[in-house]
PDB file of C-alpha atoms in Angstrom:
ATOM      1  CA  GLN A   1       1.626  -0.370   7.268  1.00 73.00           C
ATOM      2  CA  ILE A   2       4.869  -0.710   9.113  1.00 89.00           C
ATOM      3  CA  SER A   3       6.130  -3.198   6.520  1.00 88.00           C
ATOM      4  CA  LEU A   4       6.094  -0.479   3.852  1.00 87.00           C
ATOM      5  CA  LEU A   5       8.078   1.846   6.074  1.00 89.00           C
ATOM      6  CA  VAL A   6      10.623  -0.862   6.926  1.00 90.00           C
ATOM      7  CA  GLY A   7      10.950  -1.768   3.240  1.00 89.00           C
ATOM      8  CA  PHE A   8      11.484   1.876   2.327  1.00 89.00           C
ATOM      9  CA  ILE A   9      14.142   2.355   5.010  1.00 89.00           C
ATOM     10  CA  SER A  10      15.902  -0.885   4.028  1.00 88.00           C
ATOM     11  CA  VAL A  11      16.131   0.128   0.384  1.00 88.00           C
ATOM     12  CA  ASN A  12      17.096   3.684   1.249  1.00 87.00           C
ATOM     13  CA  ASN A  13      20.008   2.634   3.482  1.00 86.00           C
ATOM     14  CA  SER A  14      21.574   0.025   1.222  1.00 82.00           C
ATOM     15  CA  PRO A  15      23.935   0.398  -1.731  1.00 81.00           C
ATOM     16  CA  TRP A  16      22.013   0.686  -4.967  1.00 73.00           C
ATOM     17  CA  THR A  17      22.905  -1.253  -8.065  1.00 72.00           C
ATOM     18  CA  ASP A  18      20.088   0.076 -10.253  1.00 73.00           C
ATOM     19  CA  TYR A  19      18.905   3.591  -9.475  1.00 81.00           C
ATOM     20  CA  SER A  20      15.642   3.467 -11.421  1.00 83.00           C
ATOM     21  CA  ALA A  21      14.457   0.182  -9.864  1.00 81.00           C
ATOM     22  CA  TYR A  22      14.991   1.313  -6.283  1.00 84.00           C
ATOM     23  CA  SER A  23      13.729   4.833  -6.760  1.00 90.00           C
ATOM     24  CA  TYR A  24      10.555   3.322  -8.248  1.00 91.00           C
ATOM     25  CA  PHE A  25      10.229   1.071  -5.185  1.00 90.00           C
ATOM     26  CA  GLN A  26      10.682   4.063  -2.876  1.00 91.00           C
ATOM     27  CA  ILE A  27       8.157   6.199  -4.735  1.00 94.00           C
ATOM     28  CA  VAL A  28       5.549   3.437  -4.696  1.00 93.00           C
ATOM     29  CA  ALA A  29       6.151   2.709  -0.996  1.00 92.00           C
ATOM     30  CA  ILE A  30       5.906   6.361   0.062  1.00 93.00           C
ATOM     31  CA  CYS A  31       2.843   7.081  -2.105  1.00 93.00           C
ATOM     32  CA  ASP A  32       1.132   3.994  -0.729  1.00 92.00           C
ATOM     33  CA  LEU A  33       1.983   5.020   2.835  1.00 91.00           C
ATOM     34  CA  VAL A  34       0.649   8.529   2.290  1.00 93.00           C
ATOM     35  CA  MET A  35      -2.607   7.240   0.817  1.00 91.00           C
ATOM     36  CA  ILE A  36      -3.061   4.727   3.634  1.00 88.00           C
ATOM     37  CA  LEU A  37      -2.546   7.502   6.177  1.00 91.00           C
ATOM     38  CA  PHE A  38      -5.015   9.665   4.229  1.00 92.00           C
ATOM     39  CA  PHE A  39      -7.716   6.995   4.476  1.00 88.00           C
ATOM     40  CA  TYR A  40      -6.946   6.409   8.162  1.00 89.00           C
ATOM     41  CA  ILE A  41      -7.441  10.115   8.835  1.00 93.00           C
ATOM     42  CA  ILE A  42     -10.687  10.059   6.829  1.00 89.00           C
ATOM     43  CA  HIS A  43     -11.960   7.223   9.027  1.00 87.00           C
ATOM     44  CA  ILE A  44     -10.626   8.502  12.354  1.00 92.00           C
ATOM     45  CA  PHE A  45     -12.163  11.949  12.009  1.00 92.00           C
ATOM     46  CA  ARG A  46     -15.266  10.612  10.219  1.00 89.00           C
ATOM     47  CA  ILE A  47     -14.799  13.007   7.310  1.00 88.00           C
ATOM     48  CA  TYR A  48     -16.634  10.548   5.065  1.00 84.00           C
ATOM     49  CA  ARG A  49     -19.893  11.611   6.752  1.00 88.00           C
ATOM     50  CA  LYS A  50     -19.445  15.215   5.643  1.00 88.00           C
ATOM     51  CA  LEU A  51     -18.252  14.462   2.103  1.00 84.00           C
ATOM     52  CA  THR A  52     -21.099  12.374   0.799  1.00 84.00           C
ATOM     53  CA  CYS A  53     -20.368  13.123  -2.861  1.00 87.00           C
ATOM     54  CA  VAL A  54     -17.499  10.591  -2.793  1.00 84.00           C
ATOM     55  CA  SER A  55     -18.085   6.860  -2.594  1.00 83.00           C
ATOM     56  CA  TRP A  56     -15.504   6.157   0.120  1.00 81.00           C
ATOM     57  CA  PRO A  57     -15.698   2.359   0.006  1.00 81.00           C
ATOM     58  CA  LEU A  58     -15.113   2.451  -3.742  1.00 83.00           C
ATOM     59  CA  ALA A  59     -12.279   4.973  -3.395  1.00 85.00           C
ATOM     60  CA  GLU A  60     -10.610   2.860  -0.731  1.00 84.00           C
ATOM     61  CA  PHE A  61     -11.066  -0.298  -2.771  1.00 84.00           C
ATOM     62  CA  LEU A  62      -9.531   1.306  -5.871  1.00 87.00           C
ATOM     63  CA  HIS A  63      -6.657   2.727  -3.837  1.00 86.00           C
ATOM     64  CA  TYR A  64      -5.792  -0.656  -2.388  1.00 86.00           C
ATOM     65  CA  LEU A  65      -6.184  -2.374  -5.757  1.00 89.00           C
ATOM     66  CA  ILE A  66      -3.935   0.038  -7.665  1.00 93.00           C
ATOM     67  CA  GLY A  67      -1.469   0.342  -4.777  1.00 91.00           C
ATOM     68  CA  THR A  68      -1.208  -3.429  -4.445  1.00 92.00           C
ATOM     69  CA  ILE A  69      -0.529  -3.941  -8.133  1.00 95.00           C
ATOM     70  CA  LEU A  70       2.129  -1.209  -8.185  1.00 95.00           C
ATOM     71  CA  LEU A  71       3.695  -2.518  -4.981  1.00 93.00           C
ATOM     72  CA  LEU A  72       3.841  -6.056  -6.349  1.00 94.00           C
ATOM     73  CA  ILE A  73       5.568  -4.809  -9.514  1.00 95.00           C
ATOM     74  CA  ALA A  74       8.000  -2.693  -7.485  1.00 93.00           C
ATOM     75  CA  SER A  75       8.821  -5.613  -5.176  1.00 92.00           C
ATOM     76  CA  ILE A  76       9.452  -7.956  -8.096  1.00 94.00           C
ATOM     77  CA  VAL A  77      11.738  -5.405  -9.758  1.00 91.00           C
ATOM     78  CA  ALA A  78      13.579  -4.717  -6.487  1.00 88.00           C
ATOM     79  CA  ALA A  79      14.012  -8.434  -5.816  1.00 89.00           C
ATOM     80  CA  SER A  80      15.328  -9.101  -9.294  1.00 89.00           C
ATOM     81  CA  LYS A  81      17.850  -6.243  -9.096  1.00 85.00           C
ATOM     82  CA  SER A  82      19.008  -6.818  -5.492  1.00 83.00           C
ATOM     83  CA  TYR A  83      22.162  -8.824  -6.316  1.00 83.00           C
ATOM     84  CA  ASN A  84      22.175 -10.313  -2.782  1.00 78.00           C
ATOM     85  CA  PHE A  85      22.621  -6.977  -0.975  1.00 84.00           C
ATOM     86  CA  THR A  86      20.910  -7.641   2.343  1.00 85.00           C
ATOM     87  CA  GLY A  87      19.200  -4.256   2.565  1.00 84.00           C
ATOM     88  CA  LEU A  88      17.715  -4.590  -0.887  1.00 86.00           C
ATOM     89  CA  VAL A  89      16.609  -8.173  -0.274  1.00 89.00           C
ATOM     90  CA  ALA A  90      15.001  -7.066   3.005  1.00 90.00           C
ATOM     91  CA  GLY A  91      13.269  -4.166   1.264  1.00 89.00           C
ATOM     92  CA  ALA A  92      11.882  -6.463  -1.427  1.00 90.00           C
ATOM     93  CA  THR A  93      10.803  -8.989   1.218  1.00 93.00           C
ATOM     94  CA  PHE A  94       8.945  -6.339   3.197  1.00 93.00           C
ATOM     95  CA  GLY A  95       7.452  -5.124  -0.079  1.00 92.00           C
ATOM     96  CA  PHE A  96       6.053  -8.604  -0.713  1.00 95.00           C
ATOM     97  CA  LEU A  97       4.749  -8.727   2.869  1.00 94.00           C
ATOM     98  CA  ALA A  98       3.064  -5.350   2.381  1.00 92.00           C
ATOM     99  CA  THR A  99       1.553  -6.663  -0.857  1.00 93.00           C
ATOM    100  CA  ILE A 100       0.013  -9.589   1.023  1.00 93.00           C
ATOM    101  CA  LEU A 101      -1.310  -7.241   3.695  1.00 90.00           C
ATOM    102  CA  CYS A 102      -2.797  -4.972   1.027  1.00 87.00           C
ATOM    103  CA  VAL A 103      -4.553  -7.956  -0.549  1.00 90.00           C
ATOM    104  CA  LEU A 104      -6.031  -8.733   2.863  1.00 88.00           C
ATOM    105  CA  SER A 105      -7.138  -5.101   3.150  1.00 81.00           C
ATOM    106  CA  ILE A 106      -8.782  -5.312  -0.273  1.00 82.00           C
ATOM    107  CA  TRP A 107     -10.650  -8.417   0.803  1.00 83.00           C
ATOM    108  CA  SER A 108     -11.758  -6.923   4.115  1.00 79.00           C
ATOM    109  CA  SER A 109     -12.875  -3.638   2.545  1.00 70.00           C
ATOM    110  CA  TYR A 110     -14.801  -5.552  -0.134  1.00 69.00           C
ATOM    111  CA  LYS A 111     -16.325  -7.802   2.500  1.00 69.00           C
ATOM    112  CA  VAL A 112     -17.373  -4.889   4.696  1.00 64.00           C
ATOM    113  CA  SER A 113     -18.667  -2.587   1.963  1.00 60.00           C
ATOM    114  CA  CYS A 114     -20.231  -4.959  -0.543  1.00 61.00           C
ATOM    115  CA  ILE A 115     -21.276  -8.137   1.236  1.00 58.00           C
ATOM    116  CA  THR A 116     -22.723  -6.508   4.354  1.00 55.00           C
ATOM    117  CA  GLN A 117     -24.594  -3.899   2.300  1.00 55.00           C
ATOM    118  CA  SER A 118     -26.056  -6.486  -0.034  1.00 54.00           C
ATOM    119  CA  THR A 119     -27.330  -8.638   2.851  1.00 56.00           C
ATOM    120  CA  GLY A 120     -28.627  -5.624   4.735  1.00 53.00           C
ATOM    121  CA  LYS A 121     -26.750  -6.392   7.957  1.00 51.00           C
TER     122      LYS A 121
END
């Protein structure tokens, strides 16, 4: 998710008007990035085949659901506290874009894990 990284860099390199709002945005963006990279590594190296005690589709679905909700809240807070600083507005905009992309990821992971398993395809 390049949009999360761009949003993080935009907020990090702009003057802050409210420390708690922007630090919350940065924490949510970095945690979401780390978890996305974690799931990419799980899929790339096919670790999910060795760790069968974890329901990976459910874990990925919950990660995207919780991450999307937190990212939406962080983007709304960052947008409301931006005071027309371009870096903060850009960070909030990329946060909203990342939220939309996470919603699409939720839908695709649900579609792949639940619908295809229920139809047996």
